[in-house]
Each structure stands twice: as structure tokens, then as C-alpha cells.
Tab-separated table of C-alpha atoms in Angstrom:
chain	number	residue	atom	x	y	z
A	779	MET	CA	5.126	77.498	-36.624
A	780	SER	CA	2.708	75.896	-38.972
A	781	ASP	CA	-0.544	77.762	-39.690
A	782	ALA	CA	-2.284	74.588	-40.926
A	783	PRO	CA	-5.725	73.874	-39.478
A	784	PRO	CA	-5.922	71.034	-36.890
A	785	ARG	CA	-6.152	67.642	-38.457
A	786	ARG	CA	-9.536	65.870	-38.189
A	787	TRP	CA	-9.626	62.216	-39.142
A	788	TYR	CA	-13.122	62.430	-40.655
A	789	ARG	CA	-11.909	65.248	-42.992
A	790	SER	CA	-9.031	63.078	-44.345
A	791	LEU	CA	-9.346	62.108	-48.077
A	792	TYR	CA	-7.780	58.797	-47.087
A	793	TRP	CA	-10.651	57.966	-44.583
A	794	ARG	CA	-13.266	59.251	-47.046
A	795	ILE	CA	-12.078	56.985	-49.759
A	796	ALA	CA	-11.815	54.091	-47.294
A	797	ALA	CA	-15.337	54.711	-46.052
A	798	GLY	CA	-16.688	54.831	-49.542
A	799	PHE	CA	-14.882	51.583	-50.437
A	800	ILE	CA	-16.250	49.872	-47.316
A	801	ALA	CA	-19.770	51.122	-48.060
A	802	ALA	CA	-19.670	49.916	-51.641
A	803	LEU	CA	-18.259	46.544	-50.480
A	804	ALA	CA	-20.998	46.205	-47.860
A	805	LEU	CA	-23.695	47.057	-50.455
A	806	MET	CA	-22.342	44.540	-52.918
A	807	LEU	CA	-22.333	41.843	-50.183
A	808	VAL	CA	-25.943	42.794	-49.208
A	809	VAL	CA	-27.076	42.492	-52.813
A	810	GLN	CA	-25.166	39.252	-53.223
A	811	GLY	CA	-26.708	37.876	-49.979
A	812	GLY	CA	-30.206	38.820	-51.088
A	813	LEU	CA	-29.668	37.137	-54.401
A	814	LEU	CA	-28.480	33.992	-52.745
A	815	PHE	CA	-31.359	34.090	-50.308
A	816	TRP	CA	-33.833	34.396	-53.149
A	817	LEU	CA	-32.216	31.536	-55.047
A	818	SER	CA	-32.330	29.412	-51.938
A	819	SER	CA	-36.053	30.149	-51.455
A	820	GLN	CA	-36.729	29.232	-55.080
A	821	ARG	CA	-34.657	26.107	-55.027
A	822	ASP	CA	-37.532	23.713	-54.138
A	823	GLU	CA	-39.848	25.334	-56.716
A	824	ALA	CA	-37.804	23.603	-59.465
A	825	LEU	CA	-38.092	20.182	-57.922
A	826	PRO	CA	-40.376	17.798	-59.867
A	827	PRO	CA	-43.576	16.753	-57.968
A	828	ARG	CA	-42.460	13.076	-57.958
A	829	LEU	CA	-39.631	13.869	-55.596
A	830	ILE	CA	-41.945	15.469	-53.059
A	831	ALA	CA	-44.372	12.484	-53.422
A	832	ASP	CA	-41.436	10.072	-52.758
A	833	LEU	CA	-40.399	12.200	-49.687
A	834	ALA	CA	-44.001	11.964	-48.352
A	835	ALA	CA	-44.010	8.205	-48.931
A	836	LEU	CA	-40.657	7.840	-47.128
A	837	VAL	CA	-41.887	9.898	-44.138
A	838	ALA	CA	-45.036	7.718	-43.985
A	839	ASP	CA	-43.010	4.525	-44.067
A	840	GLU	CA	-40.703	5.778	-41.370
A	841	LEU	CA	-43.646	6.730	-39.135
A	842	ALA	CA	-45.250	3.312	-39.763
A	843	ALA	CA	-42.004	1.593	-38.814
A	844	ASP	CA	-41.636	3.707	-35.631
A	845	ALA	CA	-45.218	2.850	-34.647
A	846	ALA	CA	-44.609	-0.872	-35.303
A	847	ARG	CA	-41.505	-0.809	-33.083
A	848	SER	CA	-43.308	1.043	-30.322
A	849	PRO	CA	-46.949	-0.047	-30.258
A	850	SER	CA	-47.657	1.961	-27.183
A	851	ALA	CA	-46.264	5.228	-28.715
A	852	ASP	CA	-48.559	7.974	-29.780
A	853	LEU	CA	-48.468	8.397	-33.525
A	854	ALA	CA	-48.977	12.175	-33.155
A	855	GLU	CA	-45.982	12.487	-30.978
A	856	LEU	CA	-43.862	10.419	-33.341
A	857	ALA	CA	-45.033	12.681	-36.176
A	858	ARG	CA	-44.088	15.834	-34.281
A	859	ALA	CA	-40.580	14.555	-33.549
A	860	ARG	CA	-40.161	13.493	-37.207
A	861	PHE	CA	-41.445	16.746	-38.615
A	862	LYS	CA	-38.845	18.774	-36.626
A	863	GLU	CA	-36.170	17.001	-38.727
A	864	LEU	CA	-37.683	17.990	-42.003
A	865	ASP	CA	-36.802	21.359	-43.583
A	866	ARG	CA	-40.244	21.861	-45.172
A	867	PRO	CA	-43.838	21.944	-44.020
A	868	ALA	CA	-45.459	18.611	-43.196
A	869	ALA	CA	-48.649	17.400	-41.465
A	870	LEU	CA	-50.230	14.256	-40.052
A	871	VAL	CA	-53.981	13.803	-40.700
A	872	LEU	CA	-55.798	11.322	-38.523
A	873	PRO	CA	-59.210	9.727	-39.362
A	874	ASP	CA	-60.960	11.718	-36.571
A	875	GLY	CA	-60.059	14.915	-38.441
A	876	SER	CA	-57.263	16.082	-36.090
A	877	VAL	CA	-54.134	17.490	-37.761
A	878	VAL	CA	-50.586	17.572	-36.414
A	879	ALA	CA	-48.755	20.254	-38.394
A	880	GLY	CA	-45.820	22.596	-38.160
A	881	ALA	CA	-45.769	26.323	-38.796
A	882	VAL	CA	-47.621	25.996	-42.098
A	883	PRO	CA	-50.850	23.957	-41.919
A	884	PRO	CA	-52.153	22.179	-44.935
A	885	PRO	CA	-55.100	23.620	-46.846
A	886	GLU	CA	-58.522	22.785	-45.338
A	887	PRO	CA	-60.040	21.292	-48.662
A	888	LEU	CA	-57.117	18.950	-48.871
A	889	VAL	CA	-57.450	17.890	-45.216
A	890	ALA	CA	-61.184	17.288	-45.676
A	891	THR	CA	-60.533	15.110	-48.716
A	892	VAL	CA	-57.912	13.103	-46.903
A	893	VAL	CA	-60.118	12.662	-43.859
A	894	ALA	CA	-62.994	11.466	-46.025
A	895	ARG	CA	-60.811	8.867	-47.777
A	896	LEU	CA	-59.379	7.717	-44.414
A	897	ARG	CA	-62.849	7.168	-42.976
A	898	ALA	CA	-64.082	5.538	-46.253
A	899	GLY	CA	-61.168	3.130	-46.291
A	900	ALA	CA	-59.944	4.262	-49.722
A	901	GLY	CA	-57.895	1.690	-51.680
A	902	GLU	CA	-54.375	1.802	-52.950
A	903	GLY	CA	-55.428	3.343	-56.262
A	904	ASP	CA	-57.077	6.312	-54.663
A	905	TRP	CA	-53.977	7.064	-52.624
A	906	GLN	CA	-51.808	6.799	-55.726
A	907	ARG	CA	-54.004	9.332	-57.499
A	908	MET	CA	-53.554	11.764	-54.626
A	909	ARG	CA	-49.764	11.720	-55.108
A	910	ARG	CA	-50.323	13.887	-58.225
A	911	PRO	CA	-51.428	17.528	-57.998
A	912	MET	CA	-55.251	17.589	-58.277
A	913	PRO	CA	-57.551	20.549	-58.786
A	914	GLY	CA	-59.142	21.981	-55.738
A	915	MET	CA	-56.541	20.436	-53.376
A	916	GLY	CA	-54.245	23.309	-52.665
A	917	MET	CA	-51.731	22.678	-55.402
A	918	GLY	CA	-51.371	26.279	-56.571
A	919	ARG	CA	-48.288	28.517	-56.804
A	920	ALA	CA	-49.105	31.321	-54.337
A	921	PRO	CA	-46.208	31.862	-51.898
A	922	PHE	CA	-46.176	30.864	-48.335
A	923	GLY	CA	-47.456	33.311	-45.827
A	924	SER	CA	-49.947	35.015	-48.119
A	925	ARG	CA	-51.839	37.733	-46.224
A	926	GLY	CA	-54.595	40.161	-46.774
A	927	GLY	CA	-58.207	39.979	-47.548
A	928	GLY	CA	-57.844	37.207	-50.101
A	929	PRO	CA	-58.453	33.476	-49.635
A	930	ARG	CA	-56.215	31.552	-47.273
A	931	ALA	CA	-53.489	29.250	-48.614
A	932	GLY	CA	-55.274	26.170	-49.978
A	933	GLY	CA	-58.447	28.050	-50.894
A	934	ALA	CA	-59.513	29.043	-54.402
A	935	ALA	CA	-58.924	32.410	-56.105
A	936	ALA	CA	-61.669	34.373	-57.895
A	937	ASP	CA	-60.767	32.644	-61.162
A	938	GLY	CA	-61.034	29.204	-59.548
A	939	ARG	CA	-57.262	28.619	-59.532
A	940	PRO	CA	-56.144	26.885	-56.283
A	941	LEU	CA	-53.816	28.771	-53.954
A	942	GLY	CA	-51.038	27.616	-51.676
A	943	PRO	CA	-48.024	25.387	-52.168
A	944	PRO	CA	-48.481	21.942	-53.677
A	945	TRP	CA	-48.713	19.160	-51.120
A	946	ALA	CA	-48.031	15.470	-51.653
A	947	VAL	CA	-50.124	12.858	-49.739
A	948	ALA	CA	-48.916	9.377	-48.580
A	949	PRO	CA	-50.859	6.843	-46.345
A	950	ILE	CA	-49.493	5.294	-43.120
A	951	ARG	CA	-50.343	1.600	-42.881
A	952	ALA	CA	-50.482	-0.510	-39.762
A	953	ASP	CA	-51.606	-4.171	-39.787
A	954	GLY	CA	-52.487	-3.968	-43.414
A	955	ARG	CA	-54.794	-0.948	-43.118
A	956	VAL	CA	-54.395	2.878	-43.504
A	957	VAL	CA	-54.463	4.587	-40.064
A	958	ALA	CA	-53.317	8.031	-41.066
A	959	ALA	CA	-51.917	10.134	-43.858
A	960	VAL	CA	-48.760	12.266	-44.235
A	961	LEU	CA	-48.840	15.503	-46.172
A	962	VAL	CA	-45.531	17.204	-47.277
A	963	ALA	CA	-45.401	20.579	-49.060
A	964	ARG	CA	-43.305	21.037	-52.138
A	965	GLY	CA	-41.935	24.435	-51.125
A	966	ARG	CA	-40.423	25.860	-47.858
A	967	PRO	CA	-41.524	29.041	-46.052
A	968	LEU	CA	-39.258	32.066	-46.122
A	969	GLU	CA	-38.734	31.830	-42.382
A	970	ALA	CA	-37.257	28.369	-42.697
A	971	VAL	CA	-35.048	29.433	-45.589
A	972	ALA	CA	-33.948	32.528	-43.596
A	973	ARG	CA	-33.229	30.414	-40.565
A	974	ASP	CA	-31.025	28.119	-42.530
A	975	VAL	CA	-29.315	30.564	-44.861
A	976	VAL	CA	-29.117	34.032	-43.298
A	977	PRO	CA	-26.662	33.140	-40.407
A	978	TRP	CA	-24.224	31.772	-42.966
A	979	LEU	CA	-24.741	34.785	-45.246
A	980	VAL	CA	-24.197	37.204	-42.460
A	981	ALA	CA	-21.087	35.426	-41.177
A	982	GLY	CA	-19.683	35.159	-44.706
A	983	ALA	CA	-20.369	38.711	-45.469
A	984	ALA	CA	-18.804	39.888	-42.225
A	985	VAL	CA	-15.629	37.816	-42.840
A	986	LEU	CA	-15.439	39.055	-46.452
A	987	LEU	CA	-15.939	42.640	-45.374
A	988	LEU	CA	-13.238	42.449	-42.723
A	989	VAL	CA	-10.746	40.556	-44.903
A	990	GLY	CA	-11.520	42.771	-47.954
A	991	THR	CA	-11.136	45.915	-45.885
A	992	ALA	CA	-7.880	44.795	-44.329
A	993	LEU	CA	-6.346	43.762	-47.670
A	994	ALA	CA	-7.439	46.968	-49.314
A	995	SER	CA	-5.989	48.984	-46.490
A	996	LEU	CA	-2.654	47.116	-46.642
A	997	VAL	CA	-2.368	46.834	-50.483
A	998	VAL	CA	-4.176	49.930	-51.756
A	999	PHE	CA	-4.807	52.615	-49.208
A	1000	ARG	CA	-1.767	52.356	-46.924
A	1001	PRO	CA	0.842	52.894	-49.664
A	1002	ALA	CA	-1.177	55.767	-51.157
A	1003	HIS	CA	-1.546	57.297	-47.715
A	1004	ALA	CA	2.153	56.954	-46.966
A	1005	ARG	CA	3.074	58.651	-50.309
A	1006	LEU	CA	0.617	61.531	-49.735
A	1007	ARG	CA	2.028	62.007	-46.202
A	1008	ASP	CA	5.571	62.029	-47.653
A	1009	LEU	CA	4.494	64.697	-50.077
A	1010	GLU	CA	2.883	66.717	-47.283
A	1011	THR	CA	6.030	66.445	-45.193
A	1012	ALA	CA	8.191	67.633	-48.004
A	1013	ALA	CA	5.866	70.598	-48.610
A	1014	ARG	CA	5.959	71.516	-44.934
A	1015	ARG	CA	9.716	71.251	-44.793
A	1016	PHE	CA	10.014	73.466	-47.900
A	1017	GLY	CA	7.626	75.979	-46.411
A	1018	ASP	CA	9.667	76.050	-43.210
A	1019	GLY	CA	12.807	77.042	-45.071
A	1020	ASP	CA	14.395	73.747	-46.063
A	1021	ARG	CA	14.979	74.469	-49.693
A	1022	ALA	CA	16.530	71.049	-50.241
A	1023	ALA	CA	13.271	69.231	-49.331
A	1024	ARG	CA	11.945	67.066	-52.145
A	1025	ALA	CA	9.139	64.565	-52.419
A	1026	ALA	CA	9.845	60.910	-53.272
A	1027	VAL	CA	8.703	59.975	-56.826
A	1028	ALA	CA	7.666	56.434	-57.443
A	1029	GLY	CA	5.494	55.057	-60.208
A	1030	GLY	CA	3.515	56.825	-62.829
A	1031	ASP	CA	0.191	57.533	-61.178
A	1032	GLU	CA	-1.387	60.804	-60.128
A	1033	VAL	CA	0.461	60.973	-56.761
A	1034	ALA	CA	3.801	60.607	-58.615
A	1035	SER	CA	2.743	63.323	-61.031
A	1036	VAL	CA	1.916	65.694	-58.126
A	1037	ALA	CA	5.240	64.811	-56.466
A	1038	ARG	CA	7.138	65.570	-59.686
A	1039	ALA	CA	5.248	68.875	-60.112
A	1040	PHE	CA	6.125	69.765	-56.503
A	1041	ASN	CA	9.775	69.001	-57.074
A	1042	ARG	CA	9.901	71.101	-60.184
A	1043	MET	CA	8.294	73.951	-58.325
A	1044	ALA	CA	10.697	73.559	-55.400
A	1045	GLU	CA	13.697	73.579	-57.702
A	1046	ASP	CA	12.512	76.651	-59.547
A	1047	ALA	CA	11.744	78.480	-56.266
A	1048	ALA	CA	15.042	77.485	-54.682
A	1049	ALA	CA	16.889	78.701	-57.805
A	1050	ARG	CA	15.023	81.958	-57.889
A	1051	GLU	CA	15.631	82.495	-54.140
A	1052	ALA	CA	19.307	81.716	-54.576
A	1053	ALA	CA	19.531	84.234	-57.394
A	1054	LEU	CA	17.740	86.873	-55.302
A	1055	VAL	CA	20.007	86.251	-52.303
A	1056	GLU	CA	23.004	86.531	-54.529
A	1057	ALA	CA	21.743	89.699	-56.126
A	1058	ASP	CA	20.889	91.210	-52.753
A	1059	ARG	CA	24.332	90.238	-51.365
A	1060	ALA	CA	25.979	91.874	-54.417
A	1061	ARG	CA	23.893	94.962	-53.964
A	1062	ARG	CA	24.653	95.294	-50.307
A	1063	GLN	CA	28.354	94.721	-50.966
A	1064	LEU	CA	28.342	97.330	-53.655
A	1065	LEU	CA	26.566	99.744	-51.323
A	1066	ALA	CA	28.992	99.075	-48.549
A	1067	ASP	CA	31.911	99.537	-50.883
A	1068	VAL	CA	30.643	102.717	-52.461
A	1069	THR	CA	29.746	104.344	-49.153
A	1070	HIS	CA	33.082	103.302	-47.719
A	1071	GLU	CA	34.973	104.784	-50.602
A	1072	LEU	CA	32.965	107.999	-50.441
A	1073	ARG	CA	34.001	108.720	-46.951
A	1074	THR	CA	37.635	109.660	-47.935
A	1075	PRO	CA	36.749	112.326	-50.567
A	1076	LEU	CA	33.916	113.602	-48.368
A	1077	THR	CA	36.341	114.093	-45.492
A	1078	ALA	CA	38.649	116.032	-47.765
A	1079	ILE	CA	35.783	118.210	-49.107
A	1080	ARG	CA	34.604	118.991	-45.580
A	1081	GLY	CA	38.189	119.832	-44.526
A	1082	TYR	CA	38.695	122.288	-47.368
A	1083	ALA	CA	35.259	123.746	-46.914
A	1084	GLU	CA	35.933	124.336	-43.199
A	1085	THR	CA	39.267	125.867	-44.139
A	1086	LEU	CA	37.537	128.251	-46.625
A	1087	THR	CA	35.317	129.465	-43.719
A	1088	LEU	CA	38.362	130.704	-41.804
A	1089	PRO	CA	38.948	134.512	-42.026
A	1090	ALA	CA	42.426	134.012	-43.548
A	1091	PHE	CA	41.051	131.883	-46.472
A	1092	ALA	CA	37.450	133.139	-46.767
A	1093	PRO	CA	36.337	134.714	-50.084
A	1094	ALA	CA	36.343	138.412	-50.047
A	1095	SER	CA	32.713	138.791	-51.223
A	1096	ALA	CA	29.683	137.914	-49.166
A	1097	GLU	CA	28.317	135.820	-52.033
A	1098	GLY	CA	31.473	133.706	-52.126
A	1099	GLN	CA	31.221	133.141	-48.335
A	1100	ARG	CA	27.630	132.006	-48.684
A	1101	PHE	CA	28.666	129.571	-51.346
A	1102	VAL	CA	31.372	128.130	-49.037
A	1103	HIS	CA	28.790	127.644	-46.273
A	1104	ILE	CA	26.466	125.865	-48.748
A	1105	VAL	CA	29.301	123.525	-49.801
A	1106	ASP	CA	30.102	122.790	-46.159
A	1107	ALA	CA	26.470	122.084	-45.206
A	1108	GLU	CA	25.880	119.867	-48.208
A	1109	ALA	CA	29.137	118.033	-47.481
A	1110	GLN	CA	28.009	117.381	-43.873
A	1111	ARG	CA	24.569	116.166	-45.189
A	1112	LEU	CA	26.216	113.849	-47.731
A	1113	GLU	CA	28.542	112.593	-45.034
A	1114	ARG	CA	25.540	111.780	-42.800
A	1115	LEU	CA	23.858	110.052	-45.671
A	1116	VAL	CA	27.005	107.933	-46.360
A	1117	ASN	CA	27.316	107.010	-42.691
A	1118	ASP	CA	23.631	106.046	-42.515
A	1119	LEU	CA	23.895	103.913	-45.731
A	1120	LEU	CA	26.963	102.229	-44.317
A	1121	ASP	CA	25.171	101.486	-41.053
A	1122	LEU	CA	22.111	100.160	-42.767
A	1123	ALA	CA	24.191	97.964	-45.105
A	1124	ARG	CA	25.954	96.471	-42.121
A	1125	PHE	CA	22.748	95.775	-40.234
A	1126	GLU	CA	21.102	94.159	-43.276
A	1127	ALA	CA	24.184	92.037	-43.900
A	1128	GLY	CA	24.385	90.932	-40.307
A	1129	GLY	CA	27.750	92.511	-39.900
A	1130	VAL	CA	26.932	94.453	-36.763
A	1131	THR	CA	27.573	92.799	-33.368
A	1132	LEU	CA	25.501	94.094	-30.494
A	1133	GLU	CA	27.217	94.662	-27.141
A	1134	ARG	CA	24.432	93.676	-24.905
A	1135	ASP	CA	24.223	94.835	-21.364
A	1136	THR	CA	21.739	96.306	-18.923
A	1137	VAL	CA	20.844	99.751	-20.223
A	1138	SER	CA	19.480	102.450	-17.891
A	1139	VAL	CA	16.457	104.026	-19.610
A	1140	PRO	CA	16.503	107.284	-17.531
A	1141	ALA	CA	20.178	107.724	-18.438
A	1142	LEU	CA	19.364	107.099	-22.091
A	1143	PHE	CA	16.574	109.658	-22.139
A	1144	THR	CA	18.855	112.144	-20.275
A	1145	ARG	CA	21.500	111.946	-23.095
A	1146	VAL	CA	18.806	112.451	-25.650
A	1147	LEU	CA	17.557	115.564	-23.833
A	1148	GLU	CA	21.116	116.938	-23.633
A	1149	ARG	CA	21.509	116.508	-27.373
A	1150	HIS	CA	18.106	117.810	-28.538
A	1151	GLY	CA	17.133	120.098	-25.679
A	1152	GLN	CA	18.669	123.229	-27.186
A	1153	ALA	CA	17.227	122.585	-30.599
A	1154	ALA	CA	13.762	121.932	-29.051
A	1155	GLU	CA	13.920	125.091	-27.091
A	1156	ALA	CA	14.893	127.119	-30.148
A	1157	ALA	CA	12.005	125.597	-32.081
A	1158	GLY	CA	9.549	126.348	-29.292
A	1159	VAL	CA	8.773	122.633	-28.751
A	1160	ALA	CA	8.488	121.179	-25.247
A	1161	LEU	CA	10.593	118.065	-24.762
A	1162	SER	CA	9.747	115.803	-21.770
A	1163	THR	CA	10.456	112.328	-20.413
A	1164	GLU	CA	8.655	109.830	-18.200
A	1165	VAL	CA	9.840	106.394	-17.118
A	1166	ALA	CA	7.693	103.878	-15.223
A	1167	PRO	CA	9.467	102.276	-12.189
A	1168	GLU	CA	9.286	98.746	-13.715
A	1169	ALA	CA	10.720	100.007	-17.038
A	1170	GLU	CA	13.930	101.645	-15.797
A	1171	ALA	CA	16.230	99.073	-17.354
A	1172	VAL	CA	16.311	97.035	-20.576
A	1173	ASN	CA	18.805	94.581	-22.002
A	1174	GLY	CA	20.475	95.639	-25.166
A	1175	ASP	CA	23.318	97.624	-26.845
A	1176	ALA	CA	23.271	101.076	-25.131
A	1177	ARG	CA	24.837	102.938	-28.090
A	1178	ARG	CA	22.428	101.448	-30.605
A	1179	LEU	CA	19.374	101.933	-28.477
A	1180	GLU	CA	20.423	105.594	-28.010
A	1181	GLN	CA	20.744	105.853	-31.775
A	1182	VAL	CA	17.160	104.563	-32.050
A	1183	VAL	CA	15.711	107.091	-29.626
A	1184	GLN	CA	17.899	109.918	-31.054
A	1185	ASN	CA	16.632	109.233	-34.586
A	1186	LEU	CA	12.986	109.064	-33.534
A	1187	THR	CA	13.348	112.251	-31.397
A	1188	ALA	CA	15.048	114.183	-34.204
A	1189	ASN	CA	12.288	113.000	-36.643
A	1190	ALA	CA	9.625	114.135	-34.183
A	1191	LEU	CA	11.241	117.589	-33.720
A	1192	ARG	CA	11.462	118.151	-37.457
A	1193	HIS	CA	7.690	117.557	-37.839
A	1194	THR	CA	6.348	119.361	-34.768
A	1195	PRO	CA	5.563	123.054	-35.025
A	1196	ALA	CA	6.209	125.700	-32.386
A	1197	GLY	CA	4.023	125.276	-29.373
A	1198	GLY	CA	3.992	121.514	-29.790
A	1199	ARG	CA	5.252	118.779	-27.540
A	1200	VAL	CA	7.513	115.752	-27.907
A	1201	SER	CA	7.448	113.238	-25.053
A	1202	LEU	CA	9.679	110.276	-24.411
A	1203	SER	CA	8.262	107.533	-22.145
A	1204	ALA	CA	8.933	103.989	-21.049
A	1205	PHE	CA	6.623	101.399	-19.632
A	1206	VAL	CA	5.964	97.680	-19.430
A	1207	ASP	CA	3.470	96.073	-21.753
A	1208	ALA	CA	2.792	92.368	-22.498
A	1209	GLY	CA	5.963	91.216	-20.715
A	1210	GLY	CA	8.295	93.602	-22.550
A	1211	VAL	CA	9.513	97.160	-22.265
A	1212	VAL	CA	8.113	99.783	-24.627
A	1213	LEU	CA	10.118	102.935	-25.438
A	1214	ARG	CA	7.583	105.481	-26.821
A	1215	VAL	CA	8.304	108.752	-28.734
A	1216	ALA	CA	5.172	110.758	-29.251
A	1217	ASP	CA	4.699	114.213	-30.742
A	1218	THR	CA	1.791	116.612	-31.422
A	1219	GLY	CA	3.006	117.437	-34.866
A	1220	GLU	CA	1.469	117.370	-38.272
A	1221	GLY	CA	0.926	113.575	-38.373
A	1222	ILE	CA	1.179	111.131	-41.252
A	1223	ALA	CA	-1.504	110.373	-43.842
A	1224	PRO	CA	-2.906	106.783	-43.586
A	1225	GLU	CA	-1.690	105.883	-47.043
A	1226	HIS	CA	1.873	106.729	-46.072
A	1227	LEU	CA	2.002	104.788	-42.789
A	1228	PRO	CA	2.965	101.387	-44.395
A	1229	HIS	CA	6.008	103.002	-46.038
A	1230	VAL	CA	7.493	105.132	-43.204
A	1231	PHE	CA	10.206	102.537	-42.613
A	1232	ASP	CA	11.198	102.241	-46.268
A	1233	ARG	CA	14.553	103.660	-47.157
A	1234	PHE	CA	14.556	107.181	-48.716
A	1235	PHE	CA	10.830	107.470	-48.146
A	1236	LYS	CA	9.528	111.008	-47.493
A	1237	ALA	CA	5.790	111.629	-46.925
A	1238	ASP	CA	6.358	115.278	-48.123
A	1239	PRO	CA	8.927	115.486	-50.961
A	1240	ALA	CA	8.830	119.263	-50.616
A	1241	ARG	CA	10.637	118.815	-47.202
A	1242	ALA	CA	13.545	116.957	-48.668
A	1243	ASP	CA	15.921	119.657	-47.427
A	1244	ALA	CA	14.724	119.442	-43.826
A	1245	GLY	CA	17.932	117.792	-42.675
A	1246	GLY	CA	17.018	114.078	-42.847
A	1247	THR	CA	18.540	111.524	-45.028
A	1248	GLY	CA	15.385	109.316	-45.431
A	1249	LEU	CA	17.262	106.427	-43.804
A	1250	GLY	CA	16.755	107.218	-40.082
A	1251	LEU	CA	13.548	105.182	-39.710
A	1252	SER	CA	15.041	102.271	-41.733
A	1253	ILE	CA	18.022	102.138	-39.399
A	1254	VAL	CA	15.681	102.282	-36.396
A	1255	LYS	CA	13.836	99.307	-37.623
A	1256	ALA	CA	17.010	97.326	-38.387
A	1257	ILE	CA	18.454	98.022	-34.903
A	1258	VAL	CA	15.264	97.096	-33.149
A	1259	GLU	CA	14.800	93.833	-35.067
A	1260	ARG	CA	18.401	92.888	-34.270
A	1261	HIS	CA	17.395	93.183	-30.613
A	1262	GLY	CA	14.552	90.801	-31.233
A	1263	GLY	CA	11.940	93.555	-30.918
A	1264	ALA	CA	9.555	95.402	-33.130
A	1265	VAL	CA	8.800	99.088	-33.912
A	1266	THR	CA	5.285	100.305	-34.780
A	1267	VAL	CA	3.804	103.666	-35.671
A	1268	ALA	CA	0.383	105.148	-35.183
A	1269	SER	CA	-0.568	108.599	-36.454
A	1270	THR	CA	-3.543	110.909	-36.774
A	1271	PRO	CA	-3.118	113.733	-39.341
A	1272	GLY	CA	-3.076	117.082	-37.575
A	1273	ALA	CA	-2.939	115.436	-34.069
A	1274	GLY	CA	0.553	113.821	-33.932
A	1275	THR	CA	2.482	110.619	-34.316
A	1276	THR	CA	3.552	107.886	-31.898
A	1277	PHE	CA	6.403	105.423	-32.447
A	1278	ASP	CA	6.555	102.382	-30.020
A	1279	VAL	CA	9.814	100.404	-29.700
A	1280	ARG	CA	8.953	97.093	-28.099
A	1281	LEU	CA	11.894	95.267	-26.674
A	1282	PRO	CA	11.633	91.690	-25.235
A	1283	ALA	CA	11.951	91.345	-21.457
């Protein structure tokens, strides 16, 4: 099972890069749109005044023509309709002083001058002179929509410079006389520019953003993401035990460099693991061969030692008889060690086949009592058993499970002083059966607990001659793990030790 944290899309490097790219692209489009908007607003500022004057004359001629075609039509209504078609401020000034204007009215001084000339019946030369920017007539360079406490557009600044956009004036003639005047501004207000330009800028930016993001995802991010996912998959497979897993290497970029580094690491790790496996196999084979070969001479030594203990062959001196008993005891101990080593080697090599069946826990505990009851009584240690009703049977190899409990019980008796107690119990815990061997002996120091299942480990080297081989707990662990269970130990120095064998249900 993988221990990787749950994947969150917003934590993905791929999405972070994509979000940064989209943000940068959007910012670039905003800056570009603002620049285009500014250029559009400044476009009319570069136009020569003559073009604005010609536009004003053209509008005046069109209004005059419309009025001639429809004598009953209101000139003000005709002007309003015509001004809606223009993309810049315009106004119609009548002799009575009324003004028909759009969103931006013309400056009052200019209107007053035009009204005065209309009423005075100014000649053609006077109107021609008004086609050019004239001081005091609102021909300044202040932008549209100027606000604040200063003068309105068309007024004069503190230094006498006129404010407001430049306006061109053209007369409207009917029946040979001037009946009104048209005023057209040189520039356009920002609102008009925005109304014309912004929708197209927004639409263009949206399309470019979507197309750019899609192309970047397909051409840039998707291949990189796929290669990173391939590298991640290879790493997971290698971590799960597939030593042949390798990442695909394509190109010469950073991802390819990481993939090559991973492949080199995987090859080195696989080679080291193979070497370790082979060395461990050779060690186990050597151990099995040596222990197997030792059994024959040990059997002979034990046979001759037992023969020497018979009255007919026993040494005449008491000292010689003691030596014979020592040889026999050590031969038995060495034989137990060889048998334990052979069992452990078989378990570690997977050469032991379990004969699984339903095992009666009370019967198992009874056999343990029969074997160790006399030794416990001689040592002054109480030996008891307790089996919960729901834990009376387990599934496993009866002979091997008995070996587990026998080893744990023998170990507990060796480390429990007279007057102590060793108890065997069985109960159900977390869906499995627990076989517990607890004693009230000397306990195990905390620094020794992690090593109690190591082979040949003895917490007290001075007790090396206590009868154990130092392999009993290692064999216990190997047998329990072959059953799919686990064995744990808990101990308090001076209070006792508890071993729990947990077998799956």
C-alpha cells in the first residue's frame, strides 16, 4: 500500500505552472489592451485642424440639404439624428441661443461668439476665420471630462490658456442666409473610445487567452505532465518491489536528466539487492549444510558419551565420571543448537511447509504443562493456563504452534525465580486470537527489548550456560510470521515479561 499523501490538484506543480502561465498571459493581454485603448484615444489628437473643419462643413452641408428636402422638418431633430451617427462630439447652435449637443457640450464662450455672429448676420469671411483655432474659443488641449475645482472645458486657465478640446465651426445656410451653425470637436471622449474599442479588445483577449492556453496545454504542459507521471509511475513500481521498473528517457531536458538519474539509481539498487540476496542465499545454504553435516558426528559423540556413563564402561574415578557427564551435557546442548539452526535456516529459506488444520488451544496448553510442569514445580514456579471460550481453536500447524509456546514457556521458566508465576492464556483481540505467555520474572531492560528476537542475543551474557541456545525467540518469530501473524514483547524490569503471539482469525 502506498503511503503517499492524497493528491490535491491545486498542489500539483503542473497546475501551478499552468496558472502562472495563464496569469502572465492575461496580464500581457491587459497591458496590450490598455496600450491599444490609449493609442485609440490619442488617434484624433494627431489629426490636422483642417480635417475637423472640413468635417464640420460637411455636416453643415448635409443638414442644410436635409432641411431643404423637408421644409417642415425641425432642424434640431435633424441635427440630433445626424449627431448620433458621428463618433465625436458635435453641437448645433441656433440664433436664439439654444444648443443641441451630445454628451459633451461646446464651451460657453464659443457658443456666445457663434450666437452673436448668427444674430449679427456675419459674412462669409467671418465664418472662414472661425474655422481656425482662435484664442478664447475653447481650442485648448485639456482632456475631455476634466473635473475638479478648476474651470470648465472651454473656460480659461489661470495663465489665460484656453481649456477644452478644439472645436471647428461651420454655418448652415438656407435660402442664401445663415440659419444656424455646426460645431464639431477635434477629439473624442474616453467613453466613446471605450464604447467602440473595449468590446473588441475584451473579445480578442478572451479568444487569445483561450487559444493560447489550449495550445500551451497541448504543446508544452501536457507532454511534460505525461513524462513526469511516467517517472512517478516508475518510482512507485520500483518502491513496490518491481526492480525492473524504469522511466522512459526522451530528449535532453531536465525531466530526461531526472529520468536518467532515477534509472541509474534503480539499476544500482537492483544490483545491490541481487548481490545481497545471493549472499544471503549462500549464507543460509552454508548454514544448512554445516548444521546438517554436524548432526552425524554429534550423534556419535552423544552415543559414546552415553556409553561411557554405563557402569561397565564408566571411568573408575569420580573425576572421570564428572568429565563424561560434562561431555554428554555439552553434546546435548550442541545438538539442540544445531537443530535450532537447521530449523531457523529452513524457515528463513521458505523450505518449511505448514500443515494447517484446526488446533485446539486447551490441548496445546495441556501438552506444554505436561512437558514443563515438573520443571516448574522443581523451580518453585506456579504454572497456570486460561483459555477464553471464543479462543479455544486457531488455524495453523499444531506441531509448530506447540513449538512456539514451548519455547516461550521454557524461556519464561528460565528467567522466573522461585515463588514466581508463569501463565499461559488465550483470548480474542482485534479479530484474531492472541496466545499470551506472561511471567513475573526479572524482566528485560528497555534497551534490550528491540533485540530479543535477534539470533544468539542474550540480555545477560553471564547466563549463557542457562540451557538456551539464543535461537529460541528467533525461531518463534519465524514460525509466527509464516502463519501470517506477529509476536510482540512487553516487559518491566523487576516485574515480569509478556509475549503476545497474534494469529489471524
